Short mmCIF file of C-alpha atoms and ligand atoms in Angstrom, two decimals:
data_model
loop_
_atom_site.label_atom_id
_atom_site.label_comp_id
_atom_site.label_asym_id
_atom_site.label_seq_id
_atom_site.Cartn_x
_atom_site.Cartn_y
_atom_site.Cartn_z
CA MET A 263 140.64 63.06 141.54
CA THR A 264 142.01 65.20 144.29
CA THR A 265 142.85 64.88 147.90
CA GLN A 266 142.93 68.55 148.78
CA GLU A 267 140.48 70.05 151.20
CA LEU A 268 137.51 71.65 149.50
CA ASP A 269 137.25 75.43 149.58
CA PRO A 270 133.94 76.97 148.52
CA ALA A 271 135.49 80.30 147.42
CA PRO A 272 137.22 80.56 144.03
CA PRO A 273 140.94 81.38 144.26
CA ALA A 274 141.47 85.13 143.88
CA ILE A 275 143.66 86.77 141.25
CA GLY A 276 147.23 86.44 142.48
CA ASP A 277 146.50 83.23 144.44
CA LEU A 278 148.25 80.00 143.64
CA ALA A 279 145.68 77.79 141.97
CA PRO A 280 144.91 74.59 143.86
CA ASP A 281 146.71 71.59 142.46
CA PHE A 282 144.71 68.69 141.13
CA GLU A 283 145.20 65.53 139.21
CA SER A 284 143.37 65.01 135.97
CA VAL A 285 143.23 62.46 133.19
CA LEU A 286 144.13 64.33 130.01
CA PRO A 287 142.34 63.55 126.75
CA ASP A 288 145.38 61.61 125.52
CA GLY A 289 144.94 59.26 128.50
CA THR A 290 147.93 60.46 130.52
CA VAL A 291 147.46 61.52 134.11
CA ALA A 292 148.96 64.87 135.07
CA ARG A 293 148.85 67.24 138.00
CA LEU A 294 148.48 70.95 137.42
CA ARG A 295 151.93 71.47 138.88
CA ASP A 296 153.36 69.17 136.17
CA LEU A 297 152.41 71.86 133.63
CA ALA A 298 154.60 74.49 135.36
CA GLY A 299 156.40 76.80 132.96
CA HIS A 300 153.39 77.13 130.66
CA PRO A 301 150.35 79.34 130.96
CA VAL A 302 147.26 77.19 131.43
CA VAL A 303 143.59 77.84 130.70
CA LEU A 304 141.11 75.91 132.81
CA ALA A 305 137.61 75.82 131.35
CA PHE A 306 134.78 74.35 133.35
CA PHE A 307 132.62 73.85 130.33
CA PRO A 308 131.17 70.55 129.25
CA ALA A 309 130.84 71.02 125.48
CA GLN A 310 133.61 70.44 122.99
CA TRP A 311 135.06 73.67 121.74
CA ASP A 312 136.62 74.27 118.35
CA PRO A 313 138.87 77.33 118.63
CA ALA A 314 139.87 77.33 114.96
CA ARG A 315 136.86 78.95 113.36
CA GLN A 316 137.74 81.94 111.24
CA PRO A 317 135.65 84.51 113.13
CA GLN A 318 137.39 83.46 116.34
CA ILE A 319 140.85 83.78 114.80
CA GLU A 320 139.88 87.26 113.62
CA LEU A 321 138.77 88.05 117.15
CA TYR A 322 142.09 86.82 118.60
CA ASN A 323 143.99 88.94 116.09
CA ARG A 324 142.03 92.09 116.85
CA ALA A 325 142.71 91.60 120.55
CA LEU A 326 146.32 90.53 120.10
CA GLY A 327 146.90 93.59 117.91
CA GLU A 328 146.05 95.77 120.92
CA VAL A 329 148.74 94.35 123.18
CA MET A 330 151.28 93.18 120.59
CA PRO A 331 150.86 95.18 117.38
CA ASP A 332 153.53 93.20 115.50
CA SER A 333 151.97 89.78 116.14
CA ASN A 334 149.39 87.98 114.10
CA ILE A 335 147.86 84.56 114.60
CA VAL A 336 147.94 82.55 111.41
CA ARG A 337 146.39 79.31 112.61
CA VAL A 338 144.86 77.91 115.77
CA SER A 339 144.01 74.31 116.41
CA GLN A 340 143.28 72.22 119.43
CA LYS A 341 144.95 68.88 119.83
CA GLU A 342 144.07 66.94 122.92
CA SER A 343 145.04 69.17 125.82
CA PHE A 344 146.87 71.80 123.83
CA LEU A 345 145.98 74.91 121.97
CA ASP A 346 148.52 75.23 119.17
CA ALA A 347 148.84 78.50 117.36
CA ASP A 348 151.08 79.76 114.58
CA VAL A 349 152.00 83.31 115.47
CA SER A 350 153.92 85.38 112.94
CA GLY A 351 157.46 85.99 114.13
CA GLU A 352 157.11 83.38 116.90
CA GLY A 353 156.34 80.22 115.00
CA GLU A 354 154.34 77.57 116.81
CA VAL A 355 153.18 78.35 120.33
CA ARG A 356 151.48 75.93 122.63
CA VAL A 357 149.18 76.51 125.58
CA TYR A 358 147.58 73.93 127.81
CA VAL A 359 143.81 74.19 127.68
CA LEU A 360 141.91 71.89 129.99
CA ASP A 361 138.50 72.62 128.55
CA SER A 362 136.29 69.77 129.62
CA LEU A 363 136.51 70.05 133.37
CA ASP A 364 133.21 68.96 134.84
CA SER A 365 131.19 71.91 136.13
CA ASN A 366 129.75 69.60 138.77
CA GLY A 367 132.85 67.61 139.62
CA GLU A 368 135.39 67.61 142.41
CA ILE A 369 137.73 70.02 140.62
CA ALA A 370 134.89 72.52 140.26
CA ASP A 371 134.44 72.20 144.04
CA LEU A 372 138.13 72.81 144.52
CA PHE A 373 137.88 76.01 142.49
CA GLY A 374 134.65 77.10 144.15
CA VAL A 375 132.63 77.09 140.95
CA ARG A 376 130.34 74.08 141.29
CA GLY A 377 127.35 74.40 139.02
CA GLU A 378 128.83 77.36 137.19
CA GLN A 379 130.62 77.82 133.89
CA ALA A 380 134.05 79.19 134.64
CA LEU A 381 137.39 80.09 133.09
CA PHE A 382 140.73 80.52 134.83
CA VAL A 383 143.94 81.76 133.18
CA LEU A 384 147.06 80.74 135.08
CA ASP A 385 150.56 82.00 134.44
CA GLY A 386 153.58 79.73 134.14
CA HIS A 387 153.85 79.58 137.93
CA GLY A 388 150.31 78.31 138.41
CA VAL A 389 149.10 81.66 139.76
CA VAL A 390 145.60 82.80 138.83
CA ARG A 391 145.87 85.89 136.60
CA TRP A 392 142.31 86.14 135.38
CA HIS A 393 139.08 84.32 135.96
CA ARG A 394 135.43 84.60 135.21
CA ALA A 395 132.66 82.42 136.57
CA GLY A 396 128.94 82.18 136.16
CA PRO A 397 126.55 83.56 133.59
CA VAL A 398 128.58 86.45 132.30
CA GLY A 399 127.50 86.81 128.68
CA GLY A 400 129.26 89.18 126.31
CA TYR A 401 132.95 89.83 126.28
CA PRO A 402 134.87 90.85 129.38
CA PRO A 403 136.01 94.47 129.23
CA ALA A 404 139.18 94.91 127.15
CA ASP A 405 140.85 96.78 130.02
CA GLU A 406 140.37 93.79 132.25
CA ILE A 407 142.08 91.55 129.71
CA LYS A 408 145.00 93.94 129.26
CA LYS A 409 145.43 94.15 133.02
CA ALA A 410 145.42 90.37 133.26
CA LEU A 411 148.08 90.15 130.57
CA SER A 412 150.29 92.77 132.14
CA GLU A 413 150.05 90.80 135.40
CA VAL A 414 151.23 87.71 133.53
CA LYS A 415 154.13 89.74 132.13
CA LYS A 416 155.03 91.22 135.50
CA SER A 417 154.93 87.85 137.21
CA GLY A 418 158.55 87.38 136.17
CA GLY A 419 160.34 84.61 134.34
CA VAL A 420 157.92 84.98 131.43
CA SER A 421 159.61 85.21 128.06
CA ARG A 422 158.13 87.12 125.15
CA ARG A 423 157.21 83.79 123.67
CA GLN A 424 155.41 82.71 126.83
CA PHE A 425 153.67 86.05 126.93
CA VAL A 426 152.36 85.36 123.44
CA PHE A 427 151.15 82.01 124.75
CA ALA A 428 149.29 83.69 127.56
CA ALA A 429 147.82 86.31 125.23
CA VAL A 430 146.54 83.66 122.83
CA ALA A 431 145.12 81.66 125.71
CA THR A 432 143.41 84.66 127.21
CA PHE A 433 141.84 85.70 123.93
CA ALA A 434 140.77 82.15 123.33
CA ALA A 435 139.14 82.29 126.74
CA MET A 436 137.44 85.53 125.73
CA ALA A 437 136.03 83.84 122.66
CA LEU A 438 134.58 81.20 124.93
CA MET A 439 132.82 83.65 127.23
CA PRO A 440 129.84 84.48 125.02
CA LYS A 441 129.30 80.80 124.55
CA ILE A 442 129.13 80.48 128.30
CA GLY A 443 126.62 83.29 128.46
CA VAL A 444 124.50 81.70 125.78
CA ALA A 445 124.87 78.14 126.99
CA GLU A 446 124.07 78.75 130.61
CA PRO A 447 122.42 82.13 131.05
CA ARG A 448 121.21 81.11 134.48
CA ALA A 449 123.64 78.46 135.60
CA LYS A 450 122.07 78.19 139.03
CA ALA A 451 118.53 78.99 138.07
CA GLN A 452 115.93 76.29 138.04
CA THR A 453 115.29 74.86 134.62
CA LYS A 454 111.86 73.63 133.78
CA GLN A 455 111.69 70.06 132.57
CA ALA A 456 108.95 69.66 130.05
CA ALA A 457 107.85 67.67 127.05
CA PHE A 458 107.21 69.43 123.78
CA ALA A 459 104.97 68.25 120.98
CA LEU A 460 106.88 68.65 117.73
CA ARG A 461 105.57 67.90 114.26
CA VAL A 462 108.52 66.90 112.12
CA ASN A 463 108.27 65.68 108.53
CA GLY A 464 104.58 65.01 109.08
CA ARG A 465 105.02 62.93 112.24
CA GLU A 466 104.18 63.91 115.81
CA TYR A 467 106.85 63.53 118.49
CA LYS A 468 106.61 64.08 122.22
CA VAL A 469 110.05 65.36 123.09
CA PRO A 470 111.26 65.48 126.69
CA ALA A 471 113.48 68.55 126.99
CA ASP A 472 114.15 71.42 129.31
CA ASN A 473 112.98 74.79 128.18
CA ARG A 474 116.45 75.88 127.02
CA MET A 475 116.93 73.10 124.49
CA SER A 476 117.35 74.25 120.90
CA LEU A 477 115.29 72.80 118.09
CA LEU A 478 118.56 71.51 116.61
CA ASP A 479 119.39 69.51 119.74
CA ALA A 480 115.83 68.26 120.02
CA LEU A 481 115.97 66.97 116.43
CA ARG A 482 119.37 65.36 116.79
CA GLU A 483 119.53 64.23 120.40
CA ARG A 484 115.90 63.49 121.21
CA ILE A 485 114.27 62.48 117.94
CA GLY A 486 117.38 60.97 116.33
CA LEU A 487 117.16 62.94 113.08
CA THR A 488 120.87 63.56 112.67
CA GLY A 489 120.70 64.70 109.05
CA THR A 490 120.52 68.28 110.33
CA LYS A 491 124.08 69.22 111.24
CA LYS A 492 125.54 71.25 114.05
CA GLY A 493 128.35 73.48 112.79
CA CYS A 494 128.81 76.63 114.83
CA ASP A 495 125.72 76.36 117.10
CA HIS A 496 125.68 80.18 116.93
CA GLY A 497 123.65 81.00 113.83
CA GLN A 498 126.68 81.68 111.68
CA CYS A 499 127.15 78.70 109.35
CA GLY A 500 123.72 77.50 108.20
CA ALA A 501 124.56 73.81 108.67
CA CYS A 502 121.47 73.43 110.85
CA THR A 503 118.97 74.92 108.37
CA VAL A 504 115.48 73.39 108.48
CA HIS A 505 112.09 74.63 107.36
CA MET A 506 109.64 75.86 109.97
CA ASP A 507 106.17 76.43 108.56
CA GLY A 508 107.78 76.63 105.12
CA ARG A 509 110.43 79.21 106.05
CA ARG A 510 114.12 78.42 106.42
CA VAL A 511 115.49 78.88 109.93
CA ASN A 512 118.74 78.13 111.73
CA SER A 513 117.51 75.47 114.12
CA CYS A 514 120.35 76.20 116.53
CA LEU A 515 118.74 79.60 117.15
CA VAL A 516 115.19 78.31 117.67
CA LEU A 517 114.12 76.83 120.98
CA ALA A 518 112.29 73.52 120.84
CA ALA A 519 109.60 75.25 122.87
CA GLN A 520 109.16 77.86 120.12
CA ALA A 521 108.65 75.16 117.53
CA GLU A 522 105.61 73.66 119.23
CA GLY A 523 102.65 73.83 116.92
CA SER A 524 104.78 74.49 113.83
CA HIS A 525 105.48 72.11 111.01
CA ILE A 526 109.18 71.33 110.83
CA GLU A 527 110.73 69.83 107.74
CA THR A 528 114.25 68.43 107.81
CA ILE A 529 116.49 66.95 105.15
CA GLU A 530 115.07 63.51 106.00
CA GLY A 531 111.63 64.67 104.90
CA LEU A 532 112.60 66.03 101.52
CA ALA A 533 112.62 62.89 99.40
CA HIS A 534 109.46 60.96 98.58
CA GLY A 535 110.38 57.38 99.32
CA ASP A 536 113.16 56.49 96.91
CA ARG A 537 112.51 59.54 94.77
CA LEU A 538 114.91 62.33 95.62
CA HIS A 539 113.87 65.96 95.63
CA PRO A 540 115.01 67.73 92.40
CA VAL A 541 117.47 69.83 94.44
CA GLN A 542 119.01 66.67 95.90
CA GLU A 543 119.31 65.18 92.42
CA ALA A 544 120.92 68.35 91.10
CA PHE A 545 123.42 68.39 93.98
CA ILE A 546 124.53 64.88 93.02
CA LYS A 547 124.67 65.67 89.33
CA HIS A 548 126.76 68.81 89.82
CA ASP A 549 129.06 67.36 92.45
CA SER A 550 127.96 70.08 94.86
CA PHE A 551 129.74 68.79 97.93
CA GLN A 552 133.01 67.38 99.16
CA CYS A 553 132.89 66.37 102.82
CA GLY A 554 129.11 66.80 102.81
CA TYR A 555 128.84 68.32 106.25
CA CYS A 556 127.22 71.53 105.09
CA THR A 557 125.14 69.77 102.43
CA PRO A 558 121.85 69.14 104.29
CA GLY A 559 121.74 72.80 105.31
CA GLN A 560 122.69 73.91 101.79
CA ILE A 561 119.94 71.79 100.26
CA MET A 562 117.27 73.01 102.70
CA SER A 563 118.34 76.56 102.04
CA ALA A 564 118.47 76.00 98.27
CA VAL A 565 114.90 74.65 98.28
CA SER A 566 113.77 77.83 100.05
CA CYS A 567 115.88 80.07 97.84
CA ILE A 568 114.07 78.63 94.79
CA LYS A 569 110.63 78.84 96.44
CA GLU A 570 111.27 82.42 97.46
CA GLY A 571 112.12 83.28 93.85
CA HIS A 572 115.65 84.45 94.52
CA THR A 573 117.22 82.74 91.54
CA GLY A 574 117.14 85.53 88.97
CA SER A 575 120.90 85.63 88.49
CA PRO A 576 124.03 83.91 89.84
CA ASP A 577 124.66 86.96 92.02
CA GLU A 578 121.16 86.84 93.44
CA ILE A 579 121.51 83.16 94.26
CA LYS A 580 124.87 83.80 95.93
CA GLU A 581 123.36 86.62 97.98
CA TRP A 582 120.40 84.55 99.17
CA MET A 583 122.58 81.50 99.89
CA SER A 584 125.20 83.53 101.74
CA GLY A 585 124.03 82.31 105.15
CA ASN A 586 125.26 78.82 104.32
CA ILE A 587 129.00 78.39 104.62
CA CYS A 588 130.93 75.59 102.93
CA ARG A 589 134.44 75.19 104.22
CA CYS A 590 135.27 72.81 101.34
CA GLY A 591 134.45 75.57 98.86
CA ALA A 592 131.87 73.66 96.82
CA TYR A 593 130.10 76.90 95.97
CA GLN A 594 130.30 76.62 92.19
CA GLY A 595 128.61 73.20 92.18
CA ILE A 596 125.95 74.46 94.59
CA LEU A 597 125.24 77.41 92.31
CA GLU A 598 124.96 75.15 89.25
CA ALA A 599 122.64 72.75 91.10
CA ILE A 600 120.29 75.56 92.11
CA GLN A 601 120.26 76.94 88.58
CA GLU A 602 119.33 73.53 87.24
CA ALA A 603 116.75 72.69 89.90
CA LYS A 604 114.94 76.02 89.82
CA GLY A 605 112.92 75.03 86.75
CA LYS A 606 111.72 71.78 88.33
FE1 LIG B 204 125.74 76.99 112.45
FE2 LIG B 204 123.23 76.68 113.31
S1 LIG B 204 124.85 75.31 113.55
S2 LIG B 204 124.01 78.23 112.07
FE1 LIG B 205 132.39 70.22 103.07
FE2 LIG B 205 130.55 71.99 102.36
S1 LIG B 205 131.02 70.15 101.40
S2 LIG B 205 131.66 71.91 104.19
#
């Protein structure tokens, strides 16, 4: 991928980032220098990242408000190698985000971050203006971000529009940092390979996993029970709801190791043969879903909500179902289904 000599130390702030050639997600091959004129975010992070979730946009706006009070991000989406944002007063802005650089690949060697999770923000000249590597966790200090942005501004030849690009990119990078902290709290530490005994829907499974694997990943990736969905992977959406010893939990927040010895029930275990659970039947009857992505989590939560006795009024149901988000807005149907199923 590169022919440059390897340097074990990451480039410092103010250094020209090493050039490299990479295959972009759209299949084209580009060198970093080909992207000159645009700020670039390099993310050595293996997982796919969706920057468009509402809490993240709110985070970008709070941060952007500090450096550019008159700007507001209306929409963010990621298409292939670009982060596109609609910024009020600026229209569409576009930043290159190379977010699936291999933490253990040659480019990571080139940037001195092998085995680590790392972010680099480059200005339009390819100069490093901010970087973070390793198990940081939490957000970088706001002062550090502002300093990085003022460096981008001072670097010359940066228009207001490009500055907005860099600001959006930097805040997007900020949003990624906690994920890095959570995903790899000890990037270089030894991880213990183990096998966990999980009891799921009445069956025993011996699951090979390292001790950081979530119950959600163990269910989906190891056991093959993909009915439980991964939405945010951060305990915010409820798509991953399962029952653990009869209580609803967000399986993305439970380690597989913690679930040993417990009885796990997933959406696959709810029906009895061909006979659907009354909550499942009610969801169909009341058209309680559109895309269906949140539905398994909604149903598991609804079953618990009824068992817990939190169905006294529509408001009570809404309150006790508030941990389950539906981006299609099927809430009315969900409410009706729970009201119908609660007597069964
Ligand atoms: Fe969103 Fe677990 S995947 S709460
Ligand atoms: Fe689409 Fe709920 S039905 S997210």
